Tab-separated table of C-alpha atoms in Angstrom:
chain	number	residue	atom	x	y	z
A	1	MET	CA	-23.747	-33.186	-10.773
A	2	ASP	CA	-21.984	-35.957	-12.711
A	3	ARG	CA	-18.891	-34.971	-14.607
A	4	PRO	CA	-18.466	-36.160	-18.218
A	5	THR	CA	-16.082	-39.050	-18.774
A	6	GLU	CA	-14.143	-36.908	-21.253
A	7	ARG	CA	-13.694	-33.183	-20.983
A	8	VAL	CA	-12.134	-31.291	-23.892
A	9	ALA	CA	-12.119	-27.941	-22.113
A	10	LEU	CA	-13.352	-26.071	-19.082
A	11	ILE	CA	-15.018	-22.645	-19.040
A	12	GLU	CA	-14.458	-20.593	-15.874
A	13	VAL	CA	-16.550	-17.508	-15.111
A	14	LEU	CA	-14.426	-15.091	-13.048
A	15	ASP	CA	-15.272	-12.252	-10.720
A	16	ARG	CA	-13.601	-8.855	-10.816
A	17	ASP	CA	-10.699	-10.100	-8.676
A	18	GLY	CA	-9.987	-13.108	-10.875
A	19	GLN	CA	-11.606	-15.647	-8.549
A	20	VAL	CA	-13.666	-18.424	-10.119
A	21	LEU	CA	-17.410	-17.949	-9.637
A	22	ARG	CA	-18.512	-21.092	-11.488
A	23	THR	CA	-17.264	-23.572	-14.051
A	24	VAL	CA	-18.867	-25.191	-17.106
A	25	ASP	CA	-17.656	-28.548	-18.452
A	26	VAL	CA	-17.147	-28.701	-22.206
A	27	PRO	CA	-17.651	-32.244	-23.569
A	28	ALA	CA	-17.350	-31.258	-27.234
A	29	TRP	CA	-16.779	-28.351	-29.617
A	30	PRO	CA	-18.082	-25.745	-30.455
A	31	ILE	CA	-18.804	-23.757	-27.296
A	32	SER	CA	-21.592	-21.187	-27.466
A	33	LEU	CA	-21.853	-18.311	-24.979
A	34	GLY	CA	-24.714	-15.883	-24.408
A	35	ARG	CA	-27.879	-15.133	-22.457
A	36	SER	CA	-30.080	-17.593	-24.326
A	37	LEU	CA	-30.751	-20.937	-22.653
A	38	SER	CA	-29.731	-22.688	-25.863
A	39	ASN	CA	-26.059	-21.822	-25.174
A	40	LEU	CA	-23.698	-24.163	-23.408
A	41	VAL	CA	-22.491	-21.253	-21.259
A	42	VAL	CA	-25.442	-19.135	-20.128
A	43	LEU	CA	-24.459	-15.707	-18.781
A	44	ASP	CA	-26.851	-13.653	-16.664
A	45	ASP	CA	-25.485	-10.329	-17.874
A	46	PRO	CA	-27.696	-7.633	-19.472
A	47	HIS	CA	-24.742	-6.467	-21.561
A	48	VAL	CA	-24.430	-9.882	-23.249
A	49	ALA	CA	-26.407	-10.750	-26.390
A	50	ALA	CA	-28.569	-13.842	-26.763
A	51	HIS	CA	-25.894	-15.587	-28.857
A	52	HIS	CA	-22.880	-13.464	-28.077
A	53	ALA	CA	-19.885	-15.579	-29.090
A	54	GLN	CA	-18.730	-19.052	-30.054
A	55	LEU	CA	-15.475	-20.946	-29.554
A	56	GLU	CA	-14.400	-23.451	-32.212
A	57	ARG	CA	-11.439	-25.796	-32.554
A	58	ALA	CA	-9.768	-25.789	-35.989
A	59	ALA	CA	-8.194	-28.865	-37.563
A	60	ASP	CA	-4.693	-27.642	-36.613
A	61	GLY	CA	-5.733	-27.264	-32.970
A	62	THR	CA	-6.182	-23.475	-33.011
A	63	VAL	CA	-9.056	-22.133	-30.912
A	64	LEU	CA	-11.096	-19.526	-32.800
A	65	LEU	CA	-13.279	-16.978	-31.061
A	66	ARG	CA	-16.157	-15.883	-33.298
A	67	VAL	CA	-18.258	-12.885	-32.272
A	68	GLY	CA	-21.988	-13.140	-32.930
A	69	ASP	CA	-24.689	-10.525	-33.377
A	70	THR	CA	-23.814	-8.284	-30.456
A	71	LEU	CA	-23.715	-4.568	-29.795
A	72	ASN	CA	-20.850	-4.611	-27.263
A	73	GLY	CA	-18.533	-7.115	-28.950
A	74	VAL	CA	-15.853	-9.116	-27.151
A	75	ARG	CA	-12.683	-7.817	-25.535
A	76	VAL	CA	-9.554	-9.957	-25.680
A	77	GLY	CA	-6.832	-8.227	-23.719
A	78	ARG	CA	-6.780	-4.665	-25.041
A	79	GLN	CA	-8.315	-5.634	-28.375
A	80	ARG	CA	-12.027	-5.215	-28.996
A	81	LEU	CA	-13.677	-7.530	-31.516
A	82	GLY	CA	-16.883	-6.289	-33.118
A	83	ALA	CA	-19.877	-8.297	-34.340
A	84	GLY	CA	-18.979	-10.809	-37.050
A	85	SER	CA	-15.226	-10.713	-36.416
A	86	GLN	CA	-13.023	-13.522	-35.153
A	87	ALA	CA	-9.615	-14.019	-33.530
A	88	ALA	CA	-7.350	-16.942	-32.735
A	89	LEU	CA	-6.676	-17.534	-29.046
A	90	GLN	CA	-3.324	-18.557	-27.668
A	91	GLY	CA	-4.525	-22.005	-26.685
A	92	GLY	CA	-3.579	-21.805	-23.015
A	93	LEU	CA	-5.348	-20.089	-20.144
A	94	ASP	CA	-7.040	-17.490	-22.346
A	95	THR	CA	-9.194	-14.793	-20.763
A	96	PHE	CA	-11.722	-12.602	-22.576
A	97	SER	CA	-14.704	-10.429	-21.620
A	98	LEU	CA	-18.308	-10.466	-22.769
A	99	GLY	CA	-20.099	-7.434	-21.368
A	100	HIS	CA	-19.217	-7.412	-17.674
A	101	SER	CA	-18.526	-11.161	-17.637
A	102	ARG	CA	-14.926	-12.386	-17.616
A	103	ILE	CA	-14.380	-15.820	-19.132
A	104	ARG	CA	-11.327	-18.070	-18.926
A	105	LEU	CA	-10.833	-21.052	-21.213
A	106	ARG	CA	-8.826	-24.033	-19.996
A	107	LEU	CA	-7.981	-26.707	-22.556
A	108	ALA	CA	-7.567	-30.347	-21.633
A	109	GLU	CA	-3.934	-30.348	-22.756
A	110	THR	CA	-3.030	-27.137	-20.904
A	111	PRO	CA	-0.218	-28.027	-18.436
A	112	LEU	CA	-0.986	-27.419	-14.786
A	113	ALA	CA	1.132	-25.141	-12.636
A	114	PRO	CA	3.091	-26.892	-9.881
A	115	GLU	CA	1.313	-27.432	-6.599
A	116	GLN	CA	1.984	-24.649	-4.117
A	117	ALA	CA	2.938	-25.368	-0.545
A	118	LEU	CA	0.200	-24.773	1.991
A	119	THR	CA	1.330	-22.127	4.452
A	120	THR	CA	-0.326	-20.632	7.511
A	121	ALA	CA	-0.649	-16.922	6.911
A	122	ASP	CA	-1.920	-16.055	10.391
A	123	THR	CA	0.666	-14.821	12.858
A	124	PRO	CA	0.243	-16.438	16.310
A	125	LEU	CA	-1.656	-14.306	18.805
A	126	ALA	CA	1.227	-14.547	21.281
A	127	VAL	CA	3.575	-12.947	18.744
A	128	LEU	CA	1.089	-10.160	18.008
A	129	ALA	CA	0.600	-9.513	21.733
A	130	GLY	CA	4.369	-9.365	22.274
A	131	LEU	CA	4.871	-6.925	19.407
A	132	MET	CA	2.016	-4.729	20.630
A	133	LEU	CA	3.433	-4.712	24.164
A	134	ALA	CA	6.899	-3.807	22.853
A	135	LEU	CA	5.460	-0.972	20.761
A	136	VAL	CA	3.485	0.445	23.707
A	137	LEU	CA	6.491	0.216	26.054
A	138	MET	CA	8.733	2.050	23.589
A	139	ALA	CA	6.088	4.723	23.096
A	140	MET	CA	5.809	5.094	26.888
A	141	ALA	CA	9.586	5.405	27.197
A	142	GLU	CA	9.655	8.147	24.587
A	143	HIS	CA	6.738	9.886	26.326
A	144	TRP	CA	8.499	9.648	29.700
A	145	VAL	CA	11.634	11.297	28.337
A	146	SER	CA	9.735	14.203	26.757
A	147	THR	CA	7.304	14.799	29.670
A	148	ASP	CA	8.015	17.054	32.622
A	149	PRO	CA	8.142	15.344	36.039
A	150	GLY	CA	5.018	15.524	38.174
A	151	GLY	CA	2.572	15.413	35.297
A	152	GLU	CA	-0.951	14.069	35.583
A	153	TRP	CA	-1.446	10.330	35.144
A	154	THR	CA	-4.063	11.058	32.492
A	155	GLN	CA	-1.240	12.096	30.174
A	156	TRP	CA	-0.333	8.425	29.832
A	157	LEU	CA	-3.761	7.313	28.646
A	158	GLY	CA	-3.084	8.481	25.105
A	159	VAL	CA	-0.074	6.169	24.898
A	160	MET	CA	-1.384	3.197	26.872
A	161	LEU	CA	-4.868	3.088	25.363
A	162	GLY	CA	-4.885	5.483	22.418
A	163	LEU	CA	-2.101	3.748	20.492
A	164	PRO	CA	-3.638	0.220	20.562
A	165	LEU	CA	-7.097	1.610	19.761
A	166	ALA	CA	-5.735	3.647	16.858
A	167	LEU	CA	-3.951	0.611	15.412
A	168	ALA	CA	-7.093	-1.500	15.870
A	169	GLY	CA	-9.157	1.093	14.011
A	170	TRP	CA	-6.589	1.282	11.202
A	171	CYS	CA	-6.570	-2.501	10.807
A	172	LEU	CA	-10.368	-2.643	11.000
A	173	ILE	CA	-10.629	-0.391	7.944
A	174	TRP	CA	-8.243	-2.583	5.953
A	175	ALA	CA	-9.959	-5.763	7.169
A	176	LEU	CA	-13.279	-4.419	5.877
A	177	ALA	CA	-11.577	-3.720	2.540
A	178	SER	CA	-10.354	-7.339	2.513
A	179	LYS	CA	-13.905	-8.480	3.239
A	180	LEU	CA	-15.165	-6.414	0.306
A	181	PHE	CA	-12.569	-7.442	-2.277
A	182	ARG	CA	-11.375	-10.871	-1.082
A	183	HIS	CA	-14.409	-12.022	0.904
A	184	GLY	CA	-12.338	-12.600	4.027
A	185	PHE	CA	-12.096	-10.508	7.234
A	186	ASP	CA	-8.292	-10.459	7.500
A	187	PHE	CA	-7.950	-8.411	10.707
A	188	ARG	CA	-5.116	-10.469	12.179
A	189	GLY	CA	-3.122	-10.354	8.958
A	190	HIS	CA	-3.366	-6.562	8.744
A	191	MET	CA	-2.473	-6.195	12.431
A	192	ALA	CA	0.627	-8.333	11.874
A	193	THR	CA	1.540	-6.121	8.922
A	194	VAL	CA	1.290	-2.967	11.040
A	195	LEU	CA	3.256	-4.291	14.003
A	196	LYS	CA	6.042	-5.819	11.901
A	197	VAL	CA	6.643	-2.402	10.341
A	198	LEU	CA	6.075	-0.066	13.297
A	199	VAL	CA	8.139	-1.936	15.888
A	200	PRO	CA	11.441	-1.734	13.905
A	201	VAL	CA	10.653	1.885	12.983
A	202	GLN	CA	10.069	2.768	16.638
A	203	VAL	CA	13.341	1.088	17.634
A	204	ALA	CA	15.186	3.065	14.960
A	205	GLU	CA	13.576	6.354	16.017
A	206	LEU	CA	14.701	5.758	19.596
A	207	LEU	CA	18.277	4.673	18.869
A	208	LEU	CA	19.369	6.518	15.736
A	209	PRO	CA	19.176	10.063	17.206
A	210	GLN	CA	21.305	8.924	20.147
A	211	VAL	CA	23.850	7.334	17.819
A	212	ALA	CA	23.815	10.444	15.610
A	213	ALA	CA	24.543	12.674	18.625
A	214	SER	CA	27.253	10.352	19.915
A	215	LEU	CA	29.036	10.177	16.547
A	216	ASP	CA	28.179	13.765	15.531
A	217	TRP	CA	26.483	12.609	12.312
A	218	PRO	CA	23.664	15.093	11.578
A	219	VAL	CA	22.787	13.223	8.368
A	220	LEU	CA	21.891	10.162	10.419
A	221	TRP	CA	19.580	12.253	12.603
A	222	GLN	CA	17.936	13.851	9.577
A	223	SER	CA	17.324	10.444	8.003
A	224	VAL	CA	15.143	9.553	10.997
A	225	HIS	CA	12.615	12.179	9.906
A	226	LEU	CA	12.195	10.379	6.585
A	227	MET	CA	11.243	7.145	8.298
A	228	ALA	CA	7.683	8.169	9.184
A	229	PRO	CA	6.505	8.916	5.593
A	230	LEU	CA	8.434	5.935	4.221
A	231	ALA	CA	6.946	3.648	6.883
A	232	LEU	CA	3.468	4.924	5.987
A	233	ALA	CA	4.121	4.213	2.311
A	234	VAL	CA	5.352	0.691	3.092
A	235	LEU	CA	2.311	0.071	5.293
A	236	VAL	CA	-0.171	1.199	2.654
A	237	TRP	CA	1.665	-0.854	0.010
A	238	GLN	CA	1.618	-4.026	2.117
A	239	HIS	CA	-2.032	-3.539	3.082
A	240	GLY	CA	-2.886	-3.003	-0.581
A	241	GLN	CA	-1.073	-6.183	-1.543
A	242	ARG	CA	-3.170	-8.132	0.951
A	243	VAL	CA	-6.423	-6.560	-0.214
A	244	LEU	CA	-5.751	-6.727	-3.964
A	245	PRO	CA	-3.126	-9.423	-4.610
A	246	SER	CA	-4.202	-9.685	-8.248
A	247	ARG	CA	-3.586	-5.943	-8.736
A	248	SER	CA	-0.040	-5.879	-7.385
A	249	ARG	CA	1.330	-3.662	-10.163
A	250	MET	CA	-1.494	-1.126	-9.835
A	251	VAL	CA	-1.060	-0.965	-6.050
A	252	SER	CA	2.708	-0.450	-6.360
A	253	LEU	CA	2.369	2.316	-8.953
A	254	THR	CA	-0.344	4.105	-6.970
A	255	VAL	CA	1.553	4.008	-3.676
A	256	GLY	CA	4.772	5.086	-5.411
A	257	ALA	CA	3.075	8.058	-7.075
A	258	LEU	CA	1.412	9.167	-3.833
A	259	THR	CA	4.708	8.834	-1.945
A	260	LEU	CA	6.595	10.977	-4.453
A	261	ALA	CA	3.815	13.578	-4.373
A	262	GLY	CA	3.833	13.631	-0.563
A	263	VAL	CA	7.622	13.976	-0.394
A	264	GLY	CA	7.491	16.804	-2.930
A	265	VAL	CA	4.814	18.734	-1.037
A	266	THR	CA	6.654	18.243	2.260
A	267	ALA	CA	9.909	19.481	0.721
A	268	VAL	CA	8.213	22.599	-0.662
A	269	MET	CA	6.602	23.408	2.689
A	270	GLN	CA	9.905	22.806	4.483
A	271	HIS	CA	11.707	25.165	2.093
A	272	GLN	CA	9.055	27.873	2.493
A	273	ARG	CA	9.286	27.657	6.276
A	274	THR	CA	13.070	27.440	6.744
A	275	GLU	CA	14.500	28.264	3.288
A	276	SER	CA	16.168	24.861	3.374
A	277	LEU	CA	15.217	21.362	2.264
A	278	LYS	CA	16.560	19.763	5.443
A	279	GLN	CA	15.821	20.318	9.095
A	280	ALA	CA	18.439	21.552	11.521
A	281	PRO	CA	19.493	18.770	13.913
A	282	TYR	CA	17.853	19.225	17.285
A	283	MET	CA	17.267	16.917	20.239
A	284	SER	CA	15.235	17.680	23.347
A	285	THR	CA	17.406	15.257	25.336
A	286	LEU	CA	21.120	14.688	24.774
A	287	PRO	CA	22.981	11.429	25.403
A	288	LEU	CA	25.239	11.044	28.422
A	289	PRO	CA	28.748	12.523	28.007
A	290	ALA	CA	30.226	9.044	28.401
A	291	LEU	CA	28.342	7.968	25.271
A	292	ARG	CA	29.869	10.712	23.145
A	293	TRP	CA	32.362	8.976	20.873
A	294	HIS	CA	33.190	11.954	18.664
A	295	ALA	CA	36.039	14.320	19.432
A	296	SER	CA	35.095	17.616	21.089
A	297	VAL	CA	34.692	20.688	18.896
A	298	PRO	CA	37.364	23.373	19.509
A	299	ALA	CA	36.127	26.477	21.279
A	300	GLU	CA	37.160	28.705	18.361
A	301	GLN	CA	35.043	26.683	15.931
A	302	LEU	CA	32.073	26.758	18.302
A	303	MET	CA	32.307	30.544	18.680
A	304	SER	CA	32.606	30.980	14.916
A	305	GLU	CA	29.538	28.847	14.277
A	306	ALA	CA	27.637	30.671	17.037
A	307	SER	CA	28.536	34.032	15.489
A	308	SER	CA	27.333	32.998	12.062
A	309	LEU	CA	24.131	31.670	13.645
A	310	GLU	CA	23.627	34.982	15.460
A	311	GLU	CA	24.116	36.947	12.243
A	312	GLY	CA	21.620	34.725	10.470
A	313	LEU	CA	19.061	35.227	13.219
A	314	LYS	CA	19.535	38.999	13.131
A	315	ALA	CA	19.043	38.991	9.364
A	316	ARG	CA	15.832	37.002	9.720
A	317	VAL	CA	14.511	39.365	12.420
A	318	ALA	CA	15.364	42.406	10.310
A	319	LYS	CA	13.656	40.913	7.280
A	320	ALA	CA	10.561	40.031	9.301
A	321	GLN	CA	10.442	43.572	10.748
A	322	SER	CA	10.805	45.059	7.273
A	323	ASP	CA	7.989	42.917	5.935
A	324	GLU	CA	5.798	43.908	8.867
A	325	ASP	CA	6.454	47.611	8.282
A	326	THR	CA	5.673	47.206	4.604
A	327	ASN	CA	2.353	45.559	5.414
A	328	ASP	CA	1.463	48.283	7.945
A	329	ASP	CA	2.065	51.231	5.553
A	330	PRO	CA	-1.176	50.908	3.517
A	331	GLU	CA	-3.244	50.827	6.718
A	332	GLU	CA	-1.648	54.038	8.017
A	333	GLU	CA	-2.397	55.836	4.751
């Protein structure tokens, strides 16, 4: 199709994600939009009238949007214009909606944004393979420490095969979402997102408890337990940004709200179970004595803390026994 020698404007029909579906050259004003073939911009939308709207250029350069004989009107931003009304557009990259059709007007004098550098978004396969191998090895090391000697070899299958398959399934779901919303099967990009988050988290979960025990910093140990929900929130946020880059604000608000709700529910359940908002520091394996950099606790302090712990346990047992007796009384009657 030959382009006109002079183009006063360009009409772009957008999809729901803001991508351009088609363009219409505008050689002269006014611009008519609707379902009728007599319009310059013909829209195949049942919610658009035959002559839905018209764009005109005033003598001072203002672009006027006039709404024709339509039931649904025109939406400009959050404003809805009814039949017979009109509004002045900003004169730049203006976007408005007719029915389910999104229209963007580009004027000839509208300045172009600077050219963006072309970057390769795909992470090399060698890097992904190295990150996956590192993640599996760290998971195997953690499994080896927590597993009794002489166990069956089948106990390792969940780590060696289950972890990569689970990550592949997770990324497959997000890649299908990318295919649906962005028309691209971005499996490698989502896999890179997962590995770049999980590998540092796994390193921190392996090292921080050991450092916390060596320095006698229970707060550092307890912070490790917050890493899993925070890592999940970061993962979902980054995946959402890849799937819906044009809805960055919506994705951020949604993930933030779900994270706060999840933290709140977890805190309530933790308080109901232990009557405390934080977990008591506990490690199944302690670091070597040579790695303990904190001064030893005096025996008197240890005995005092043990006594208070014993009294607390006795109080809990007595309370549980009392509650059990209370629940048994109606049955005996």
